[in-house]
Amino acid sequence: MAEQQKQQKKQEQDINQLLKVRREKLADLQANGKDPFQITKYDVTHHSQEIKDHFEELEGKSVTVAGRMMSKRVMGKASFCNVQDLQGGIQSYVARDSIGEEEYKAFKKMDIGDIVGITGEVFKTKTGEISIHASNVTLLSKSLQILPEKFHGLTNTDLRYRQRYVDLIMNPDVKDTFIKRSKIISAIRKYLDGQGFMEVETPMLVSNAGGAAARPFETHFNALDEDLKLRISLELYLKRLIVGGMERVYEIGRVFRNEGLDTRHNPEFTLMELYQAYTDYHGMMDLTENLYRHVAQEVLGTTTIVYNGIEMDLGKPFERITMVDAVKKYSGVDFNEIHTLEEARAAAKEHHVEYEERHKKGDILNLFFEEFVEDHLIQPTFVMDHPIEISPLTKKKPENPEYVERFEFFMNGWEMANAYSELNDPIDQRERFKAQEEQLAQGDEEANTTDEDFLNALMIGMPPTGGIGFGIDRMCMLLTDSAAIRDVLLFPTMKTLDK
């Protein structure tokens, strides 16, 4: 143990000495009127992959690249370095006779991590590596910190999330994930815009956080001396727009839920909700199926995706099954044969499903679903017709008012989307809100409260409407084969380190 502490102390001393040397180099540059932080602009003509892809056209021609120096080999009068930019890395051959003696001395003093600009001719080395023969090397920014050691990289998971900027530098796959995430969101927008939807923005700070079963974050607005909440959903404002005559609207934005952290949950995450007048939840199923296929094809070039070694086929028609049938299939319990709360509780006890005193028959059906069904839904599946007790904003099924016209979309055992034939009856909606208020009084912190302005909007009149909410982060996890939600959030929520 003592030897280990001794080595750690020596390592810290070595690092401090290296950091001191970098500061001294910067001071020397500044004293000689060559402060890199005074440079305000540098004209880049090409990126690394672009040069490699178009080598035949660019061979022998002058290009200018810029990026972070990731390696350097000094060999007397000539050296090699590798510069990493947005597209990857490219080698540069730096010779004293090509850039001049003073410039070459300056180059030799540059450090790994420095931001440099290189101008030179494109050529191929004897070993066949496409490179740039430098005629000019410019120090654009001095790195005063040391990057993680090259071969081990940044492997500490906690540190990777806290210092994403270093993670992006050291782990190329991470950058690829976030480039794909950007393409996924772009493909979603492109598809919906092509279907006649309009993108809108609605408030994040709200007096009544409704539209989902979740506990909100609370804050205080000093100027108005009012308590406000961060939104947990996009739903109620988007429906107001449907009332206002905007027939197809969507929003992609952050929502905030004061709940736990795990591999699939972050307290702030990206949600997309869309609403379409004059359709129902069957229309939303068709839209979801087409949207997922479009995005996978656009971003991955295939409708077959692989997550954690499991292949999922978006090309085939998605399975559609009712919640009652799904529970019967995987637990053997048929809720069509259960008619009373007492019978539902008896079934729960028999199958060791824990419930609370406030839970009604429909709540217990949902508990069975969570216990016995979700993990089996690997291939794309629509689970339809939820009990009314867990669906306060959804239209009843006319032929069976204990259930509603709702579906949840599942892949890999995860809920990926939630959709309704939207409730547009203001009288029924008030009764649903009343039931939610009663649950809130009984201790359910995730229950909704009555939103009088939303009820007024429904009184004005909302057409028959289909609506859906998509978890963008989970979609990105599946399409990038990422193990945790933190892997697809550039800056996930982390516990503050003790100072």
Coordinates of C-alpha atoms in Angstrom, one line a residue:
M1 CA 0.0 0.0 0.0
A2 CA 2.8 2.4 0.9
E3 CA 4.6 1.6 -2.4
Q4 CA 1.4 2.3 -4.3
Q5 CA 1.0 5.7 -2.5
K6 CA 4.6 6.5 -3.3
Q7 CA 4.1 5.8 -7.0
Q8 CA 1.0 7.9 -7.1
K9 CA 2.8 10.8 -5.4
K10 CA 5.6 10.6 -7.9
Q11 CA 3.1 10.4 -10.8
E12 CA 1.4 13.6 -9.5
Q13 CA 4.8 15.3 -9.3
D14 CA 5.6 14.3 -12.8
I15 CA 2.2 15.6 -14.1
N16 CA 2.7 18.9 -12.2
Q17 CA 6.1 19.3 -13.8
L18 CA 4.7 18.7 -17.3
L19 CA 1.9 21.2 -16.7
K20 CA 4.5 23.7 -15.5
V21 CA 6.5 23.2 -18.7
R22 CA 3.4 23.9 -20.8
R23 CA 2.7 27.2 -19.0
E24 CA 6.3 28.2 -19.5
K25 CA 6.0 27.5 -23.2
L26 CA 2.9 29.7 -23.4
A27 CA 4.7 32.5 -21.5
D28 CA 7.6 32.3 -23.9
L29 CA 5.3 32.5 -26.9
Q30 CA 3.6 35.5 -25.4
A31 CA 6.8 37.2 -24.6
N32 CA 7.9 36.9 -28.2
G33 CA 4.7 38.3 -29.6
K34 CA 3.4 34.9 -30.7
D35 CA 0.4 34.4 -28.3
P36 CA -1.8 31.7 -30.0
F37 CA -4.8 33.0 -28.1
Q38 CA -4.6 36.2 -30.1
I39 CA -5.4 34.4 -33.3
T40 CA -9.1 35.0 -34.2
K41 CA -9.5 33.2 -37.5
Y42 CA -8.0 30.4 -39.6
D43 CA -9.3 29.5 -43.1
V44 CA -9.8 25.7 -43.4
T45 CA -10.3 24.3 -46.9
H46 CA -10.7 20.6 -46.2
H47 CA -11.3 18.0 -43.6
S48 CA -9.4 14.7 -43.1
Q49 CA -11.8 12.2 -44.5
E50 CA -12.7 14.5 -47.4
I51 CA -9.0 14.4 -48.4
K52 CA -8.8 10.7 -48.1
D53 CA -12.0 10.2 -50.1
H54 CA -10.9 12.5 -52.9
F55 CA -7.2 11.7 -53.0
E56 CA -7.0 11.2 -56.7
E57 CA -8.4 14.7 -57.3
L58 CA -6.3 16.4 -54.5
E59 CA -2.9 14.6 -55.0
G60 CA -0.3 17.3 -55.4
K61 CA -2.6 20.1 -54.6
S62 CA -2.5 22.4 -51.6
V63 CA -5.0 22.0 -48.7
T64 CA -5.4 23.6 -45.3
V65 CA -6.6 21.6 -42.3
A66 CA -7.0 22.3 -38.6
G67 CA -7.4 20.2 -35.6
R68 CA -5.9 18.8 -32.4
M69 CA -2.4 17.3 -32.6
M70 CA -2.8 13.7 -31.3
S71 CA 0.7 12.4 -31.9
K72 CA 4.1 13.6 -32.9
R73 CA 7.3 11.9 -34.0
V74 CA 10.4 14.1 -34.2
M75 CA 13.2 12.7 -36.3
G76 CA 15.9 15.3 -36.7
K77 CA 15.2 17.5 -39.7
A78 CA 11.8 15.9 -40.4
S79 CA 8.9 14.8 -38.3
F80 CA 5.4 13.4 -38.5
C81 CA 2.3 14.4 -36.6
N82 CA -1.3 13.4 -36.7
V83 CA -4.1 16.0 -36.6
Q84 CA -7.6 15.1 -35.5
D85 CA -10.5 17.1 -36.9
L86 CA -14.3 16.6 -37.1
Q87 CA -14.0 13.7 -39.6
G88 CA -11.1 11.8 -38.1
G89 CA -7.3 12.1 -38.3
I90 CA -4.7 12.7 -41.0
Q91 CA -1.0 12.5 -41.0
S92 CA 1.3 15.4 -41.8
Y93 CA 4.9 15.3 -42.8
V94 CA 6.7 18.3 -41.4
A95 CA 10.3 19.0 -42.7
R96 CA 12.6 21.8 -41.7
D97 CA 13.5 22.5 -45.3
S98 CA 9.8 22.9 -46.2
I99 CA 8.7 25.2 -43.4
G100 CA 11.9 27.0 -42.4
E101 CA 14.3 26.6 -39.5
E102 CA 12.6 28.9 -37.0
E103 CA 9.2 27.5 -37.8
Y104 CA 10.5 24.0 -37.4
K105 CA 12.0 24.8 -34.0
A106 CA 8.5 26.2 -33.0
F107 CA 6.9 23.0 -34.2
K108 CA 9.2 20.8 -32.1
K109 CA 8.0 22.7 -29.0
M110 CA 4.4 22.0 -29.7
D111 CA 2.6 19.5 -27.4
I112 CA 0.1 16.7 -27.9
G113 CA -3.3 18.3 -27.5
D114 CA -2.4 21.6 -29.1
I115 CA -4.7 22.9 -31.8
V116 CA -2.8 23.5 -35.0
G117 CA -3.4 24.5 -38.6
I118 CA -1.5 22.9 -41.4
T119 CA -1.2 24.0 -45.0
G120 CA 0.6 21.7 -47.5
E121 CA 0.4 19.4 -50.5
V122 CA -1.5 16.1 -50.5
F123 CA 0.7 13.0 -51.1
K124 CA 1.0 9.3 -50.3
T125 CA 3.9 8.0 -48.2
K126 CA 6.0 4.9 -49.1
T127 CA 3.8 2.9 -46.8
G128 CA 0.7 4.1 -48.7
E129 CA -0.7 6.5 -46.1
I130 CA -2.4 9.6 -47.4
S131 CA -0.7 12.6 -45.8
I132 CA 0.0 16.3 -46.1
H133 CA 3.5 17.6 -46.8
A134 CA 3.4 20.7 -44.7
S135 CA 4.5 24.1 -46.0
N136 CA 3.2 25.9 -43.0
V137 CA 2.3 24.9 -39.4
T138 CA 0.4 27.4 -37.2
L139 CA -0.2 27.0 -33.5
L140 CA -3.9 28.1 -33.1
S141 CA -4.5 27.2 -29.4
K142 CA -2.1 26.0 -26.6
S143 CA -3.3 23.0 -24.6
L144 CA -2.4 23.6 -20.9
Q145 CA -3.8 20.3 -19.7
I146 CA -2.6 16.7 -20.5
L147 CA -4.8 14.3 -22.4
P148 CA -5.2 10.8 -21.1
E149 CA -2.5 8.3 -22.1
K150 CA -3.0 7.3 -25.7
F151 CA -3.3 3.5 -25.5
H152 CA -5.5 3.4 -22.5
G153 CA -7.6 6.4 -23.4
L154 CA -10.4 7.7 -21.2
T155 CA -11.9 4.6 -19.8
N156 CA -13.3 5.7 -16.4
T157 CA -17.0 5.8 -17.1
D158 CA -17.9 8.5 -14.5
L159 CA -15.1 10.7 -15.8
R160 CA -16.1 10.2 -19.4
Y161 CA -19.6 11.6 -18.6
R162 CA -18.3 14.5 -16.5
Q163 CA -15.6 15.5 -19.1
R164 CA -17.5 14.7 -22.3
Y165 CA -15.1 17.1 -24.2
V166 CA -12.2 14.8 -23.4
D167 CA -14.3 11.7 -24.1
L168 CA -15.1 13.1 -27.6
I169 CA -11.4 13.6 -28.2
M170 CA -10.1 10.2 -27.0
N171 CA -13.0 7.9 -28.1
P172 CA -13.9 8.2 -31.8
D173 CA -17.0 6.0 -31.4
V174 CA -18.5 8.5 -29.0
K175 CA -18.3 11.2 -31.6
D176 CA -19.9 8.9 -34.1
T177 CA -22.8 8.2 -31.7
F178 CA -23.6 11.9 -31.4
I179 CA -23.3 12.5 -35.1
K180 CA -25.9 9.7 -35.5
R181 CA -28.1 11.2 -32.9
S182 CA -28.1 14.5 -34.8
K183 CA -29.0 12.6 -38.0
I184 CA -31.8 10.7 -36.2
I185 CA -33.5 13.9 -35.1
S186 CA -32.9 15.5 -38.5
A187 CA -34.5 12.4 -40.2
I188 CA -37.5 12.7 -37.9
R189 CA -38.1 16.3 -38.8
K190 CA -37.7 15.6 -42.4
Y191 CA -40.3 12.8 -42.3
L192 CA -42.9 14.8 -40.3
D193 CA -42.4 18.0 -42.4
G194 CA -43.0 15.9 -45.4
Q195 CA -46.3 14.7 -43.9
G196 CA -47.5 18.2 -43.4
F197 CA -46.7 18.6 -39.7
M198 CA -45.6 22.0 -38.3
E199 CA -42.9 22.2 -35.7
V200 CA -43.8 24.5 -32.8
E201 CA -42.4 25.4 -29.3
T202 CA -44.4 25.5 -26.1
P203 CA -43.5 26.7 -22.5
M204 CA -41.1 24.8 -20.3
L205 CA -42.0 26.8 -17.2
V206 CA -45.6 26.1 -16.3
S207 CA -48.0 26.6 -13.5
N208 CA -49.6 23.2 -14.0
A209 CA -47.3 20.3 -15.1
G210 CA -49.7 17.8 -16.6
G211 CA -49.9 15.3 -19.5
A212 CA -47.9 12.5 -17.8
A213 CA -47.7 10.5 -14.6
A214 CA -44.5 12.0 -13.2
R215 CA -43.3 14.2 -10.3
P216 CA -42.3 17.6 -11.5
F217 CA -39.4 19.9 -10.5
E218 CA -40.6 23.0 -8.8
T219 CA -39.1 26.5 -8.8
H220 CA -40.1 30.1 -8.0
F221 CA -40.4 33.0 -10.4
N222 CA -39.3 36.1 -8.4
A223 CA -40.7 38.7 -10.8
L224 CA -44.3 37.5 -10.4
D225 CA -43.8 36.0 -7.0
E226 CA -45.3 32.7 -8.3
D227 CA -44.4 29.1 -7.9
L228 CA -43.8 27.3 -11.2
K229 CA -42.9 23.9 -12.4
L230 CA -40.7 22.5 -15.2
R231 CA -42.9 20.7 -17.7
I232 CA -43.1 16.9 -17.5
S233 CA -44.8 16.6 -20.9
L234 CA -45.6 18.6 -24.1
E235 CA -49.2 17.4 -24.4
L236 CA -51.6 19.9 -23.0
Y237 CA -50.2 22.9 -24.8
L238 CA -49.9 21.1 -28.1
K239 CA -53.6 20.1 -27.8
R240 CA -54.5 23.7 -27.3
L241 CA -53.0 24.3 -30.7
I242 CA -55.2 21.6 -32.3
V243 CA -58.1 23.5 -30.7
G244 CA -56.8 26.6 -32.4
G245 CA -56.9 25.0 -35.8
M246 CA -53.3 23.9 -36.3
E247 CA -54.2 20.4 -37.6
R248 CA -50.8 18.8 -37.5
V249 CA -48.2 19.9 -34.9
Y250 CA -45.1 18.5 -33.3
E251 CA -42.4 19.5 -30.8
I252 CA -39.0 18.0 -30.0
G253 CA -37.8 19.3 -26.7
R254 CA -36.5 18.7 -23.2
V255 CA -38.9 17.7 -20.4
F256 CA -38.1 17.3 -16.7
R257 CA -39.1 14.6 -14.3
N258 CA -38.0 14.5 -10.7
E259 CA -37.3 10.8 -10.6
G260 CA -34.4 8.3 -10.3
L261 CA -31.4 7.8 -12.5
D262 CA -30.7 4.5 -14.2
T263 CA -29.6 3.2 -17.6
R264 CA -32.9 4.3 -19.2
H265 CA -33.8 7.4 -17.1
N266 CA -32.3 10.9 -16.8
P267 CA -34.2 13.7 -15.0
E268 CA -34.1 15.8 -18.2
F269 CA -34.6 14.1 -21.5
T270 CA -35.7 14.7 -25.0
L271 CA -39.3 14.0 -25.9
M272 CA -41.2 14.4 -29.1
E273 CA -44.9 14.7 -29.2
L274 CA -47.1 15.1 -32.2
Y275 CA -50.9 15.6 -32.7
Q276 CA -52.9 15.2 -35.8
A277 CA -56.6 16.2 -36.1
Y278 CA -59.2 13.9 -37.7
T279 CA -57.3 10.6 -37.0
D280 CA -57.2 8.1 -34.1
Y281 CA -54.7 5.8 -32.4
H282 CA -54.7 3.4 -35.5
G283 CA -53.5 6.4 -37.5
M284 CA -50.7 6.9 -35.0
M285 CA -49.7 3.3 -35.3
D286 CA -49.3 3.6 -39.0
L287 CA -47.3 6.8 -38.6
T288 CA -45.0 5.3 -35.9
E289 CA -44.3 2.2 -38.1
N290 CA -43.5 4.4 -41.1
L291 CA -41.4 6.9 -39.1
Y292 CA -39.2 4.2 -37.5
R293 CA -38.6 2.6 -40.9
H294 CA -37.7 5.9 -42.5
V295 CA -35.3 6.9 -39.7
A296 CA -33.5 3.6 -39.6
Q297 CA -33.1 3.5 -43.4
E298 CA -31.9 7.2 -43.5
V299 CA -29.4 6.9 -40.7
L300 CA -28.3 3.2 -40.8
G301 CA -29.1 2.3 -44.4
T302 CA -31.2 -0.7 -43.3
T303 CA -34.4 -1.5 -41.5
T304 CA -32.7 -4.3 -39.5
I305 CA -31.0 -3.1 -36.4
V306 CA -28.9 -5.0 -33.9
Y307 CA -28.9 -4.0 -30.2
N308 CA -26.7 -5.8 -27.7
G309 CA -26.4 -8.7 -30.1
I310 CA -30.2 -8.9 -30.6
E311 CA -31.6 -8.4 -34.1
M312 CA -34.8 -6.4 -34.5
D313 CA -36.6 -6.1 -37.8
L314 CA -38.4 -2.9 -38.6
G315 CA -39.1 -4.0 -42.1
K316 CA -41.9 -6.4 -41.2
P317 CA -45.3 -5.3 -40.0
F318 CA -45.2 -4.5 -36.3
E319 CA -47.2 -6.9 -34.0
R320 CA -50.4 -5.5 -32.6
I321 CA -51.9 -7.0 -29.4
T322 CA -54.2 -5.8 -26.6
M323 CA -52.9 -5.4 -23.1
V324 CA -55.5 -8.0 -21.9
D325 CA -54.3 -10.5 -24.5
A326 CA -50.7 -9.8 -23.8
V327 CA -51.2 -10.5 -20.1
K328 CA -53.1 -13.7 -20.9
K329 CA -50.4 -14.8 -23.2
Y330 CA -47.5 -14.4 -20.8
S331 CA -49.1 -14.9 -17.4
G332 CA -52.1 -17.1 -18.1
V333 CA -54.5 -14.7 -16.4
D334 CA -57.4 -13.6 -18.5
F335 CA -58.7 -10.2 -17.3
N336 CA -61.8 -10.6 -19.5
E337 CA -62.9 -13.1 -16.9
I338 CA -62.1 -10.8 -14.0
H339 CA -65.0 -8.5 -13.3
T340 CA -64.5 -7.1 -9.8
L341 CA -61.7 -5.4 -7.8
E342 CA -61.8 -8.3 -5.4
E343 CA -61.2 -10.8 -8.2
A344 CA -58.3 -8.7 -9.5
R345 CA -56.7 -8.5 -6.0
A346 CA -57.1 -12.3 -5.6
A347 CA -55.3 -12.9 -8.9
A348 CA -52.5 -10.5 -7.9
K349 CA -52.0 -12.3 -4.6
E350 CA -52.0 -15.7 -6.3
H351 CA -49.3 -14.5 -8.8
H352 CA -47.3 -12.5 -6.2
V353 CA -48.0 -9.2 -7.9
E354 CA -47.8 -6.4 -5.3
Y355 CA -50.4 -3.7 -5.3
E356 CA -51.4 -0.7 -3.2
E357 CA -54.8 -0.2 -1.5
R358 CA -55.6 2.7 -3.9
H359 CA -55.1 0.5 -7.0
K360 CA -58.2 -0.4 -8.9
K361 CA -58.8 -3.3 -11.3
G362 CA -57.2 -1.5 -14.2
D363 CA -54.2 -0.6 -12.2
I364 CA -53.7 -4.2 -11.3
L365 CA -53.9 -5.3 -14.9
N366 CA -51.1 -2.8 -15.7
L367 CA -49.1 -4.3 -12.8
F368 CA -49.5 -7.7 -14.3
F369 CA -48.4 -6.3 -17.7
E370 CA -45.2 -4.8 -16.2
E371 CA -44.4 -8.0 -14.2
F372 CA -45.0 -10.6 -16.9
V373 CA -45.1 -9.0 -20.4
E374 CA -42.7 -6.1 -21.0
D375 CA -39.5 -8.2 -21.0
H376 CA -40.9 -10.4 -23.8
L377 CA -41.6 -7.5 -26.2
I378 CA -38.3 -7.6 -28.1
Q379 CA -39.5 -7.2 -31.7
P380 CA -41.5 -4.0 -32.6
T381 CA -44.9 -4.4 -30.9
F382 CA -47.9 -2.2 -30.3
V383 CA -49.7 -3.0 -27.0
M384 CA -53.2 -1.6 -27.3
D385 CA -56.4 -0.8 -25.3
H386 CA -55.2 0.1 -21.8
P387 CA -57.5 0.3 -18.7
I388 CA -59.1 3.7 -18.2
E389 CA -57.6 4.0 -14.7
I390 CA -54.1 4.6 -16.1
S391 CA -55.1 6.7 -19.0
P392 CA -56.7 10.1 -17.9
L393 CA -56.4 11.9 -21.2
T394 CA -57.6 9.2 -23.6
K395 CA -60.9 8.4 -25.3
K396 CA -62.9 5.4 -24.1
K397 CA -63.5 2.5 -26.4
P398 CA -67.2 2.9 -27.3
E399 CA -67.9 -0.8 -27.1
N400 CA -66.0 -1.3 -23.8
P401 CA -65.7 1.9 -21.7
E402 CA -63.5 0.2 -19.1
Y403 CA -60.7 0.5 -21.7
V404 CA -59.3 3.3 -23.8
E405 CA -58.0 3.8 -27.4
R406 CA -54.3 3.9 -26.4
F407 CA -51.2 2.0 -27.4
E408 CA -47.6 1.8 -26.2
F409 CA -44.9 0.9 -28.7
F410 CA -42.3 -1.6 -27.4
M411 CA -38.9 -2.7 -28.7
N412 CA -36.2 -4.6 -26.8
G413 CA -38.5 -4.8 -23.8
W414 CA -38.6 -1.0 -23.6
E415 CA -41.5 1.4 -24.0
M416 CA -40.5 3.5 -27.0
A417 CA -43.7 5.6 -27.5
N418 CA -47.2 6.2 -26.0
A419 CA -50.2 7.2 -28.1
Y420 CA -53.9 7.9 -27.8
S421 CA -57.1 8.7 -29.5
E422 CA -57.2 11.9 -27.6
L423 CA -60.0 12.7 -25.2
N424 CA -61.9 15.7 -26.5
D425 CA -65.0 15.5 -24.3
P426 CA -64.6 18.4 -21.7
I427 CA -67.1 16.9 -19.3
D428 CA -65.4 13.5 -19.3
Q429 CA -62.0 15.2 -19.0
R430 CA -63.1 17.1 -15.9
E431 CA -64.2 13.8 -14.3
R432 CA -60.8 12.2 -15.1
F433 CA -59.0 15.2 -13.6
K434 CA -61.2 14.8 -10.5
A435 CA -60.2 11.2 -10.2
Q436 CA -56.5 12.2 -10.5
E437 CA -56.9 14.8 -7.8
E438 CA -58.3 12.1 -5.5
Q439 CA -55.2 9.9 -6.2
L440 CA -53.0 12.9 -5.4
A441 CA -54.8 13.3 -2.1
Q442 CA -54.1 9.6 -1.4
G443 CA -50.4 10.1 -1.8
D444 CA -49.8 9.6 -5.5
E445 CA -47.2 12.3 -6.2
E446 CA -47.3 11.5 -10.0
A447 CA -51.1 12.2 -10.4
N448 CA -52.2 15.1 -12.5
T449 CA -54.1 18.2 -11.2
T450 CA -57.0 19.9 -12.8
D451 CA -56.0 22.3 -15.6
E452 CA -58.8 24.8 -15.9
D453 CA -57.4 26.6 -19.0
F454 CA -57.0 23.3 -20.8
L455 CA -60.6 22.4 -19.9
N456 CA -61.7 25.7 -21.3
A457 CA -59.9 24.9 -24.6
L458 CA -61.8 21.6 -24.8
M459 CA -65.0 23.5 -24.1
I460 CA -64.2 25.6 -27.2
G461 CA -64.0 22.4 -29.1
M462 CA -61.2 20.0 -30.2
P463 CA -61.7 17.8 -33.2
P464 CA -61.1 14.0 -33.1
T465 CA -57.3 13.8 -32.7
G466 CA -54.6 11.2 -32.6
G467 CA -51.5 12.0 -30.5
I468 CA -48.2 10.3 -29.6
G469 CA -45.1 10.8 -27.5
F470 CA -41.7 9.4 -28.5
G471 CA -38.7 9.0 -26.3
I472 CA -36.0 10.3 -28.5
D473 CA -33.1 9.2 -26.2
R474 CA -34.3 5.6 -26.2
M475 CA -34.6 5.6 -30.0
C476 CA -31.1 6.9 -30.2
M477 CA -29.9 4.2 -27.8
L478 CA -31.4 1.5 -30.0
L479 CA -30.2 2.9 -33.3
T480 CA -26.6 3.5 -32.0
D481 CA -26.4 0.3 -29.9
S482 CA -25.7 2.3 -26.8
A483 CA -25.9 0.6 -23.4
A484 CA -27.2 3.5 -21.3
I485 CA -29.1 6.7 -21.8
R486 CA -26.0 8.6 -20.6
D487 CA -24.2 7.3 -23.7
V488 CA -26.6 9.3 -25.9
L489 CA -26.8 12.5 -23.8
L490 CA -23.8 14.8 -24.3
F491 CA -24.1 16.1 -20.8
P492 CA -26.1 13.7 -18.6
T493 CA -27.1 14.6 -15.0
M494 CA -24.4 13.8 -12.5
K495 CA -24.1 14.1 -8.8
T496 CA -22.0 17.2 -7.9
L497 CA -18.5 16.1 -6.7
D498 CA -17.6 17.2 -3.2
K499 CA -15.4 20.3 -3.3

